C-alpha cells in the first residue's frame, strides 16, 4: 500500500458523521439522548409527495437510468417554483440543473470553477463543507466576517483591503447557517457589485429561504444577479425531504452547462420516483409554508426558553432551522456541550465547527418535537 492521496490529509471526517456515531452509541447503551444538534427535519413530507413516489415505483421505466439533467417535468416544476416564490424567470432547459441534494452541488461547482491555488471567499462562521471541498481541491480558503447587527452583511470594507486577484468564487448563504442572519436586497445588491468589480463568481446557497422567513429571496431576482451569481436550493428543509436528496442549481446557462460536465461524470441520474415526488412537493402552495412555520415558531419559542435556562444570549430577528446562542463569560462552548450530553443527555452543536468566529457559541436545532424540547427544558431545571 503506497498511501492515501494527499487530499485526504487536508480534511477530517465531517463533524456530524463522527459525533452522531457517539450519540447513537449512547442511545444504544440506554441513554435517553435528545438530539438538538443536527438540522434534519423530523416532520413528514406532504402525503401527495409520498403517493407520487409510490405510484411511480410500478412504472415499467422507473428502474432504469434517468436523464443526467432530470426529466423535463422536474425542471419545469423547478422553474415554476422559482417564478412563483422568488419572481425569477428561468429557462428549464438551460438554466436549471437538478441535483442529488444541494450538498453535492458544492463539490460540483467547486470542481467546475477551481484550479489548485485559486482562492475562495468563505463566511466565518459558515457551513463547514465550503471549506472542506475547497481544501480537497487544493484551493485556498479566505475567510470573511459577517456583521450580525446588519442582517449578516459581509464586512466588504475589510475584503477590499486584500489582494483579490486570485479569488475565483465567493460563498454566500442567506438565511445564514448557523447564525440565522436573514440578509437583504441591499446586501445582495452590494455583493453583486463587489463580485462584478473583482471578477468573482458568487455562489448563493439558499436552502433555508422558506423556514421562518416571511420574505423568501433569491439573489437571481436582483438586477444583474444572473450575470455573476449561481444559486443552490434544496427540497430538504423546505419540504421535509432531507433523505430524498433533491436539490437544484439555477442561473446562467453557460455556467450550469459547465457544472453538468462535472456532474454527468459522477452519477447516472436520479431515481424516477424521487423526481415525481419532487414535482409534487414543488407544486405545494402558501398554506404548506404557513403550517410549517407555525410548527417551527412554536418550537423556536421553546428553544428560546431552553436557552434562557442556560443564560445563553441570542437574536430573535433570524430565520432557518437553528438558534445561534452565545455562551456566557466564564464557560466555554465545549464545556457546555459536554455537560449537556453527558450529564443531561441533551446534544447541541459547538459553534467552533463552523469556523473560528463560532468559538463561544452553540447551535440548537428546531428539528425535534415540542414535547422533546419541553423535556430538555425540564432536564435543565432539575
Short mmCIF file of C-alpha atoms in Angstrom, two decimals:
data_model
loop_
_atom_site.label_atom_id
_atom_site.label_comp_id
_atom_site.label_asym_id
_atom_site.label_seq_id
_atom_site.Cartn_x
_atom_site.Cartn_y
_atom_site.Cartn_z
CA UNK A 1 0.00 0.00 0.00
CA UNK A 2 1.60 3.25 -1.17
CA UNK A 3 -0.62 5.50 0.93
CA UNK A 4 -3.66 7.66 0.50
CA UNK A 5 -3.96 10.71 -1.72
CA UNK A 6 -2.56 13.88 -0.18
CA UNK A 7 -6.02 15.48 -0.29
CA UNK A 8 -7.23 13.08 2.39
CA UNK A 9 -4.84 14.78 4.81
CA UNK A 10 -6.44 18.18 4.15
CA UNK A 11 -9.79 17.30 5.72
CA UNK A 12 -11.25 15.49 8.70
CA UNK A 13 -14.35 13.36 8.82
CA UNK A 14 -17.46 15.57 8.84
CA UNK A 15 -18.22 16.51 12.46
CA UNK A 16 -21.75 15.11 12.48
CA UNK A 17 -20.64 11.86 10.84
CA UNK A 18 -18.35 11.15 13.78
CA UNK A 19 -20.36 12.76 16.57
CA UNK A 20 -23.61 11.04 15.67
CA UNK A 21 -21.86 7.68 16.00
CA UNK A 22 -21.13 8.62 19.59
CA UNK A 23 -24.66 9.90 20.17
CA UNK A 24 -26.17 6.77 18.64
CA UNK A 25 -23.92 4.59 20.81
CA UNK A 26 -25.11 6.44 23.90
CA UNK A 27 -28.69 5.78 22.82
CA UNK A 28 -27.86 2.12 22.17
CA UNK A 29 -26.43 1.98 25.71
CA UNK A 30 -29.78 3.13 27.06
CA UNK A 31 -29.15 6.86 27.40
CA UNK A 32 -32.27 8.93 26.53
CA UNK A 33 -30.40 11.47 24.40
CA UNK A 34 -32.44 14.34 22.95
CA UNK A 35 -30.71 15.33 19.71
CA UNK A 36 -30.92 19.10 19.27
CA UNK A 37 -27.72 19.18 17.29
CA UNK A 38 -28.49 18.28 13.68
CA UNK A 39 -30.77 20.04 11.21
CA UNK A 40 -32.57 17.03 9.76
CA UNK A 41 -36.30 17.82 9.60
CA UNK A 42 -38.28 15.27 11.62
CA UNK A 43 -41.61 16.23 10.05
CA UNK A 44 -43.07 14.24 7.14
CA UNK A 45 -43.41 15.37 3.53
CA UNK A 46 -46.88 16.11 2.24
CA UNK A 47 -48.95 12.97 1.58
CA UNK A 48 -49.12 13.86 -2.12
CA UNK A 49 -45.33 13.65 -2.30
CA UNK A 50 -45.23 10.16 -0.85
CA UNK A 51 -48.10 8.98 -3.06
CA UNK A 52 -46.30 10.27 -6.16
CA UNK A 53 -43.25 8.21 -5.27
CA UNK A 54 -45.29 5.08 -4.54
CA UNK A 55 -47.29 5.26 -7.75
CA UNK A 56 -44.15 5.66 -9.85
CA UNK A 57 -42.50 2.52 -8.49
CA UNK A 58 -44.84 0.41 -10.64
CA UNK A 59 -43.91 2.29 -13.81
CA UNK A 60 -42.09 -0.04 -16.24
CA UNK A 61 -39.36 2.52 -16.92
CA UNK A 62 -38.92 3.64 -13.31
CA UNK A 63 -35.92 1.43 -12.59
CA UNK A 64 -33.64 2.33 -15.46
CA UNK A 65 -31.05 5.07 -15.75
CA UNK A 66 -32.52 8.54 -15.91
CA UNK A 67 -31.54 11.70 -17.75
CA UNK A 68 -28.47 13.40 -16.27
CA UNK A 69 -30.40 16.68 -16.24
CA UNK A 70 -33.54 15.19 -14.71
CA UNK A 71 -36.81 14.72 -16.52
CA UNK A 72 -38.19 17.81 -18.23
CA UNK A 73 -41.25 17.86 -15.94
CA UNK A 74 -38.99 18.26 -12.91
CA UNK A 75 -37.06 21.15 -14.42
CA UNK A 76 -40.33 22.82 -15.42
CA UNK A 77 -41.63 22.38 -11.86
CA UNK A 78 -38.44 23.95 -10.51
CA UNK A 79 -38.79 26.87 -12.91
CA UNK A 80 -42.42 27.38 -11.88
CA UNK A 81 -41.39 27.27 -8.20
CA UNK A 82 -38.78 29.98 -8.79
CA UNK A 83 -41.26 32.10 -10.70
CA UNK A 84 -43.95 31.78 -8.06
CA UNK A 85 -41.81 32.07 -4.93
CA UNK A 86 -38.94 34.35 -5.97
CA UNK A 87 -40.26 36.13 -9.11
CA UNK A 88 -37.32 34.75 -11.08
CA UNK A 89 -37.70 33.58 -14.69
CA UNK A 90 -35.55 30.55 -15.54
CA UNK A 91 -35.23 28.57 -18.74
CA UNK A 92 -35.85 24.97 -17.60
CA UNK A 93 -33.76 23.58 -20.46
CA UNK A 94 -30.64 25.63 -19.84
CA UNK A 95 -30.73 27.44 -16.50
CA UNK A 96 -31.72 24.65 -14.08
CA UNK A 97 -29.82 21.51 -13.11
CA UNK A 98 -31.47 19.09 -10.64
CA UNK A 99 -29.05 17.72 -8.06
CA UNK A 100 -28.98 14.78 -5.66
CA UNK A 101 -29.10 17.24 -2.78
CA UNK A 102 -27.56 20.69 -2.86
CA UNK A 103 -24.55 19.46 -0.84
CA UNK A 104 -23.25 17.60 -3.88
CA UNK A 105 -23.63 20.85 -5.79
CA UNK A 106 -20.96 22.43 -3.59
CA UNK A 107 -18.47 19.86 -4.84
CA UNK A 108 -19.63 20.03 -8.47
CA UNK A 109 -19.47 23.84 -8.53
CA UNK A 110 -16.04 23.88 -6.93
CA UNK A 111 -14.73 21.32 -9.41
CA UNK A 112 -16.16 23.31 -12.30
CA UNK A 113 -14.57 26.62 -11.27
CA UNK A 114 -11.48 25.98 -9.17
CA UNK A 115 -7.89 25.12 -10.01
CA UNK A 116 -5.27 24.37 -7.34
CA UNK A 117 -4.12 27.64 -5.82
CA UNK A 118 -7.29 29.57 -6.61
CA UNK A 119 -8.74 31.41 -3.64
CA UNK A 120 -12.26 31.08 -2.26
CA UNK A 121 -14.08 33.55 -0.01
CA UNK A 122 -15.95 31.68 2.75
CA UNK A 123 -18.10 33.11 5.55
CA UNK A 124 -16.87 32.69 9.13
CA UNK A 125 -18.89 31.24 10.74
CA UNK A 126 -20.22 29.18 7.87
CA UNK A 127 -21.15 25.75 6.56
CA UNK A 128 -18.03 23.54 7.01
CA UNK A 129 -18.42 21.86 3.61
CA UNK A 130 -17.42 25.08 1.82
CA UNK A 131 -14.01 24.82 3.45
CA UNK A 132 -13.53 21.06 3.21
CA UNK A 133 -14.35 20.96 -0.52
CA UNK A 134 -12.02 23.91 -1.12
CA UNK A 135 -9.23 22.08 0.71
CA UNK A 136 -9.88 18.81 -1.12
CA UNK A 137 -9.38 20.56 -4.47
CA UNK A 138 -6.15 22.25 -3.44
CA UNK A 139 -7.69 25.73 -3.47
CA UNK A 140 -7.17 28.26 -0.68
CA UNK A 141 -9.96 29.33 1.70
CA UNK A 142 -10.05 33.03 2.64
CA UNK A 143 -12.47 33.66 5.49
CA UNK A 144 -14.59 36.77 5.82
CA UNK A 145 -16.62 38.00 8.77
CA UNK A 146 -20.29 38.93 8.97
CA UNK A 147 -21.96 41.80 10.80
CA UNK A 148 -24.82 40.13 12.65
CA UNK A 149 -26.16 43.53 13.69
CA UNK A 150 -26.73 44.26 9.99
CA UNK A 151 -28.57 41.09 8.91
CA UNK A 152 -25.29 39.25 8.29
CA UNK A 153 -23.73 41.77 5.92
CA UNK A 154 -20.19 40.71 4.92
CA UNK A 155 -17.52 43.16 6.01
CA UNK A 156 -16.73 44.14 2.42
CA UNK A 157 -14.58 47.04 3.54
CA UNK A 158 -12.12 44.55 5.04
CA UNK A 159 -12.17 42.45 1.88
CA UNK A 160 -11.44 45.48 -0.28
CA UNK A 161 -8.13 45.86 1.56
CA UNK A 162 -6.98 42.40 0.39
CA UNK A 163 -5.39 41.30 -2.87
CA UNK A 164 -8.39 39.64 -4.52
CA UNK A 165 -6.72 38.84 -7.83
CA UNK A 166 -6.64 35.08 -7.11
CA UNK A 167 -10.18 34.86 -5.75
CA UNK A 168 -12.33 32.79 -8.10
CA UNK A 169 -15.55 32.20 -6.14
CA UNK A 170 -17.32 33.57 -3.06
CA UNK A 171 -19.75 31.51 -1.00
CA UNK A 172 -22.72 33.33 0.48
CA UNK A 173 -25.68 31.88 2.37
CA UNK A 174 -28.90 33.68 3.36
CA UNK A 175 -30.73 32.94 5.55
CA UNK A 176 -27.33 32.17 7.00
CA UNK A 177 -26.40 28.90 8.60
CA UNK A 178 -25.55 28.72 11.51
CA UNK A 179 -26.46 32.23 12.69
CA UNK A 180 -29.87 32.64 11.03
CA UNK A 181 -28.98 36.12 9.70
CA UNK A 182 -31.58 36.84 7.03
CA UNK A 183 -29.70 39.02 4.54
CA UNK A 184 -31.49 41.63 2.44
CA UNK A 185 -31.92 43.02 -1.06
CA UNK A 186 -29.41 45.72 -0.13
CA UNK A 187 -26.80 43.15 0.89
CA UNK A 188 -27.31 41.17 -2.33
CA UNK A 189 -27.01 44.36 -4.38
CA UNK A 190 -23.71 45.23 -2.67
CA UNK A 191 -22.42 41.71 -3.18
CA UNK A 192 -23.27 41.69 -6.88
CA UNK A 193 -21.39 44.96 -7.38
CA UNK A 194 -18.43 43.61 -5.40
CA UNK A 195 -18.35 40.39 -7.44
CA UNK A 196 -18.59 42.22 -10.75
CA UNK A 197 -15.82 44.63 -9.75
CA UNK A 198 -13.41 41.84 -8.85
CA UNK A 199 -14.50 39.23 -11.44
CA UNK A 200 -15.69 36.80 -8.75
CA UNK A 201 -18.40 34.15 -9.15
CA UNK A 202 -21.00 34.49 -6.37
CA UNK A 203 -22.41 31.16 -5.22
CA UNK A 204 -25.53 31.59 -3.12
CA UNK A 205 -26.51 28.57 -1.02
CA UNK A 206 -30.22 29.06 -0.35
CA UNK A 207 -31.82 26.03 1.41
CA UNK A 208 -33.42 27.93 4.32
CA UNK A 209 -35.31 30.67 2.49
CA UNK A 210 -38.76 29.30 3.38
CA UNK A 211 -38.12 28.48 7.04
CA UNK A 212 -39.39 31.16 9.44
CA UNK A 213 -38.68 33.72 6.76
CA UNK A 214 -41.72 35.72 5.58
CA UNK A 215 -39.96 37.14 2.52
CA UNK A 216 -38.03 34.39 0.67
CA UNK A 217 -35.33 35.90 -1.51
CA UNK A 218 -33.21 34.67 -4.40
CA UNK A 219 -30.10 36.52 -5.49
CA UNK A 220 -31.20 35.83 -9.07
CA UNK A 221 -34.13 38.21 -8.51
CA UNK A 222 -31.74 41.16 -8.10
CA UNK A 223 -30.89 43.08 -11.31
CA UNK A 224 -27.61 41.71 -12.63
CA UNK A 225 -27.86 38.59 -10.49
CA UNK A 226 -27.66 36.15 -13.38
CA UNK A 227 -24.52 37.84 -14.69
CA UNK A 228 -22.29 37.00 -11.72
CA UNK A 229 -24.19 34.54 -9.49
CA UNK A 230 -25.46 30.99 -9.34
CA UNK A 231 -27.86 29.68 -6.72
CA UNK A 232 -28.17 26.34 -4.98
CA UNK A 233 -31.51 25.37 -3.50
CA UNK A 234 -32.91 22.29 -1.81
CA UNK A 235 -36.11 20.44 -1.02
CA UNK A 236 -34.62 19.02 2.19
CA UNK A 237 -35.68 21.76 4.60
CA UNK A 238 -38.46 23.37 2.59
CA UNK A 239 -40.45 20.18 2.04
CA UNK A 240 -39.17 17.85 4.81
CA UNK A 241 -37.27 15.67 2.34
CA UNK A 242 -33.64 15.55 3.57
CA UNK A 243 -33.20 11.83 2.91
CA UNK A 244 -34.65 12.07 -0.60
CA UNK A 245 -31.60 14.08 -1.71
CA UNK A 246 -33.15 16.56 -4.11
CA UNK A 247 -31.67 19.95 -4.85
CA UNK A 248 -31.14 22.27 -7.77
CA UNK A 249 -28.63 24.64 -9.31
CA UNK A 250 -30.06 27.70 -11.02
CA UNK A 251 -28.65 30.54 -13.06
CA UNK A 252 -26.51 31.42 -16.03
CA UNK A 253 -26.75 28.82 -18.81
CA UNK A 254 -23.05 28.50 -19.73
CA UNK A 255 -22.08 28.09 -16.07
CA UNK A 256 -24.80 25.49 -15.47
CA UNK A 257 -23.54 23.64 -18.55
CA UNK A 258 -20.01 23.58 -17.13
CA UNK A 259 -21.30 22.07 -13.88
CA UNK A 260 -23.23 19.45 -15.87
CA UNK A 261 -19.95 18.35 -17.47
CA UNK A 262 -18.67 17.52 -13.98
CA UNK A 263 -21.88 16.04 -12.62
CA UNK A 264 -22.59 13.79 -15.61
CA UNK A 265 -19.31 12.00 -14.93
CA UNK A 266 -20.22 11.33 -11.29
CA UNK A 267 -23.74 9.88 -11.26
CA UNK A 268 -26.26 8.24 -13.57
CA UNK A 269 -29.37 10.25 -12.87
CA UNK A 270 -31.94 10.48 -10.08
CA UNK A 271 -34.47 7.70 -9.43
CA UNK A 272 -37.68 8.50 -11.30
CA UNK A 273 -39.91 8.07 -8.24
CA UNK A 274 -37.92 10.68 -6.34
CA UNK A 275 -38.23 13.07 -9.27
CA UNK A 276 -42.00 12.57 -9.35
CA UNK A 277 -42.21 13.16 -5.61
CA UNK A 278 -40.16 16.32 -6.00
CA UNK A 279 -42.57 17.59 -8.67
CA UNK A 280 -45.46 17.09 -6.25
CA UNK A 281 -43.59 18.93 -3.49
CA UNK A 282 -42.76 21.89 -5.70
CA UNK A 283 -46.46 22.32 -6.50
CA UNK A 284 -47.38 22.97 -2.84
CA UNK A 285 -48.68 26.46 -2.09
CA UNK A 286 -48.58 29.00 0.72
CA UNK A 287 -50.59 27.00 3.23
CA UNK A 288 -47.82 24.38 3.27
CA UNK A 289 -45.25 27.00 4.27
CA UNK A 290 -47.51 28.74 6.78
CA UNK A 291 -48.36 25.44 8.51
CA UNK A 292 -44.68 24.52 8.60
CA UNK A 293 -43.72 27.90 10.02
CA UNK A 294 -46.36 27.63 12.75
CA UNK A 295 -44.79 24.42 13.98
CA UNK A 296 -41.26 25.78 13.81
CA UNK A 297 -42.28 29.02 15.53
CA UNK A 298 -43.74 27.04 18.43
CA UNK A 299 -40.55 25.02 18.65
CA UNK A 300 -38.36 28.11 18.46
CA UNK A 301 -40.26 29.75 21.32
CA UNK A 302 -39.44 26.68 23.42
CA UNK A 303 -35.78 26.67 22.33
CA UNK A 304 -35.55 30.31 23.38
CA UNK A 305 -36.83 29.24 26.80
CA UNK A 306 -34.26 26.44 26.84
CA UNK A 307 -31.53 28.96 26.03
CA UNK A 308 -32.80 31.28 28.78
CA UNK A 309 -32.48 28.44 31.27
CA UNK A 310 -28.77 28.27 30.44
CA UNK A 311 -28.24 32.06 30.39
CA UNK A 312 -27.40 31.98 26.68
CA UNK A 313 -27.90 35.12 24.61
CA UNK A 314 -29.41 35.07 21.11
CA UNK A 315 -31.07 37.22 18.47
CA UNK A 316 -34.74 36.86 17.62
CA UNK A 317 -34.74 38.51 14.17
CA UNK A 318 -33.43 35.37 12.46
CA UNK A 319 -34.64 32.62 10.12
CA UNK A 320 -33.87 28.99 9.43
CA UNK A 321 -33.84 25.81 11.48
CA UNK A 322 -31.49 26.86 14.27
CA UNK A 323 -30.99 29.21 17.19
CA UNK A 324 -27.44 30.58 17.44
CA UNK A 325 -26.52 31.28 21.05
CA UNK A 326 -23.59 32.95 22.78
CA UNK A 327 -22.26 31.17 25.84
CA UNK A 328 -21.89 33.39 28.95
CA UNK A 329 -18.48 34.53 30.16
CA UNK A 330 -16.61 32.06 32.32
CA UNK A 331 -17.70 28.96 30.39
CA UNK A 332 -16.60 27.52 27.06
CA UNK A 333 -18.98 26.17 24.45
CA UNK A 334 -17.31 22.75 24.55
CA UNK A 335 -17.75 22.57 28.32
CA UNK A 336 -21.45 23.34 27.92
CA UNK A 337 -21.87 20.83 25.08
CA UNK A 338 -20.16 18.06 27.07
CA UNK A 339 -22.09 18.86 30.26
CA UNK A 340 -25.40 18.69 28.43
CA UNK A 341 -24.53 15.47 26.60
CA UNK A 342 -23.00 13.51 29.46
CA UNK A 343 -24.95 14.91 32.41
CA UNK A 344 -28.34 15.83 30.90
CA UNK A 345 -28.46 13.59 27.80
CA UNK A 346 -29.02 16.58 25.51
CA UNK A 347 -26.93 17.06 22.36
CA UNK A 348 -26.32 20.53 20.91
CA UNK A 349 -23.61 21.66 18.50
CA UNK A 350 -20.48 23.66 19.43
CA UNK A 351 -20.10 26.75 17.26
CA UNK A 352 -16.40 26.16 16.65
CA UNK A 353 -17.15 23.57 13.94
CA UNK A 354 -18.44 26.45 11.78
CA UNK A 355 -15.15 28.35 11.94
CA UNK A 356 -13.04 30.38 14.39
CA UNK A 357 -15.75 33.03 14.73
CA UNK A 358 -18.00 30.30 16.15
CA UNK A 359 -15.89 29.95 19.29
CA UNK A 360 -18.00 30.78 22.32
CA UNK A 361 -21.27 29.91 20.57
CA UNK A 362 -23.57 26.90 20.33
CA UNK A 363 -26.23 25.99 17.78
CA UNK A 364 -29.57 24.48 18.80
CA UNK A 365 -31.78 22.77 16.22
CA UNK A 366 -35.55 23.06 15.86
CA UNK A 367 -35.82 19.56 14.38
CA UNK A 368 -37.37 17.92 17.41
CA UNK A 369 -40.99 17.67 18.59
CA UNK A 370 -42.24 20.18 21.16
CA UNK A 371 -42.60 17.58 23.89
CA UNK A 372 -38.93 16.65 23.50
CA UNK A 373 -37.82 20.29 23.77
CA UNK A 374 -40.01 20.64 26.87
CA UNK A 375 -38.35 17.56 28.30
CA UNK A 376 -34.95 19.14 27.63
CA UNK A 377 -36.07 22.28 29.46
CA UNK A 378 -37.16 20.19 32.45
CA UNK A 379 -33.82 18.36 32.49
CA UNK A 380 -32.01 21.68 32.65
CA UNK A 381 -34.22 22.82 35.51
CA UNK A 382 -33.63 19.66 37.53
#
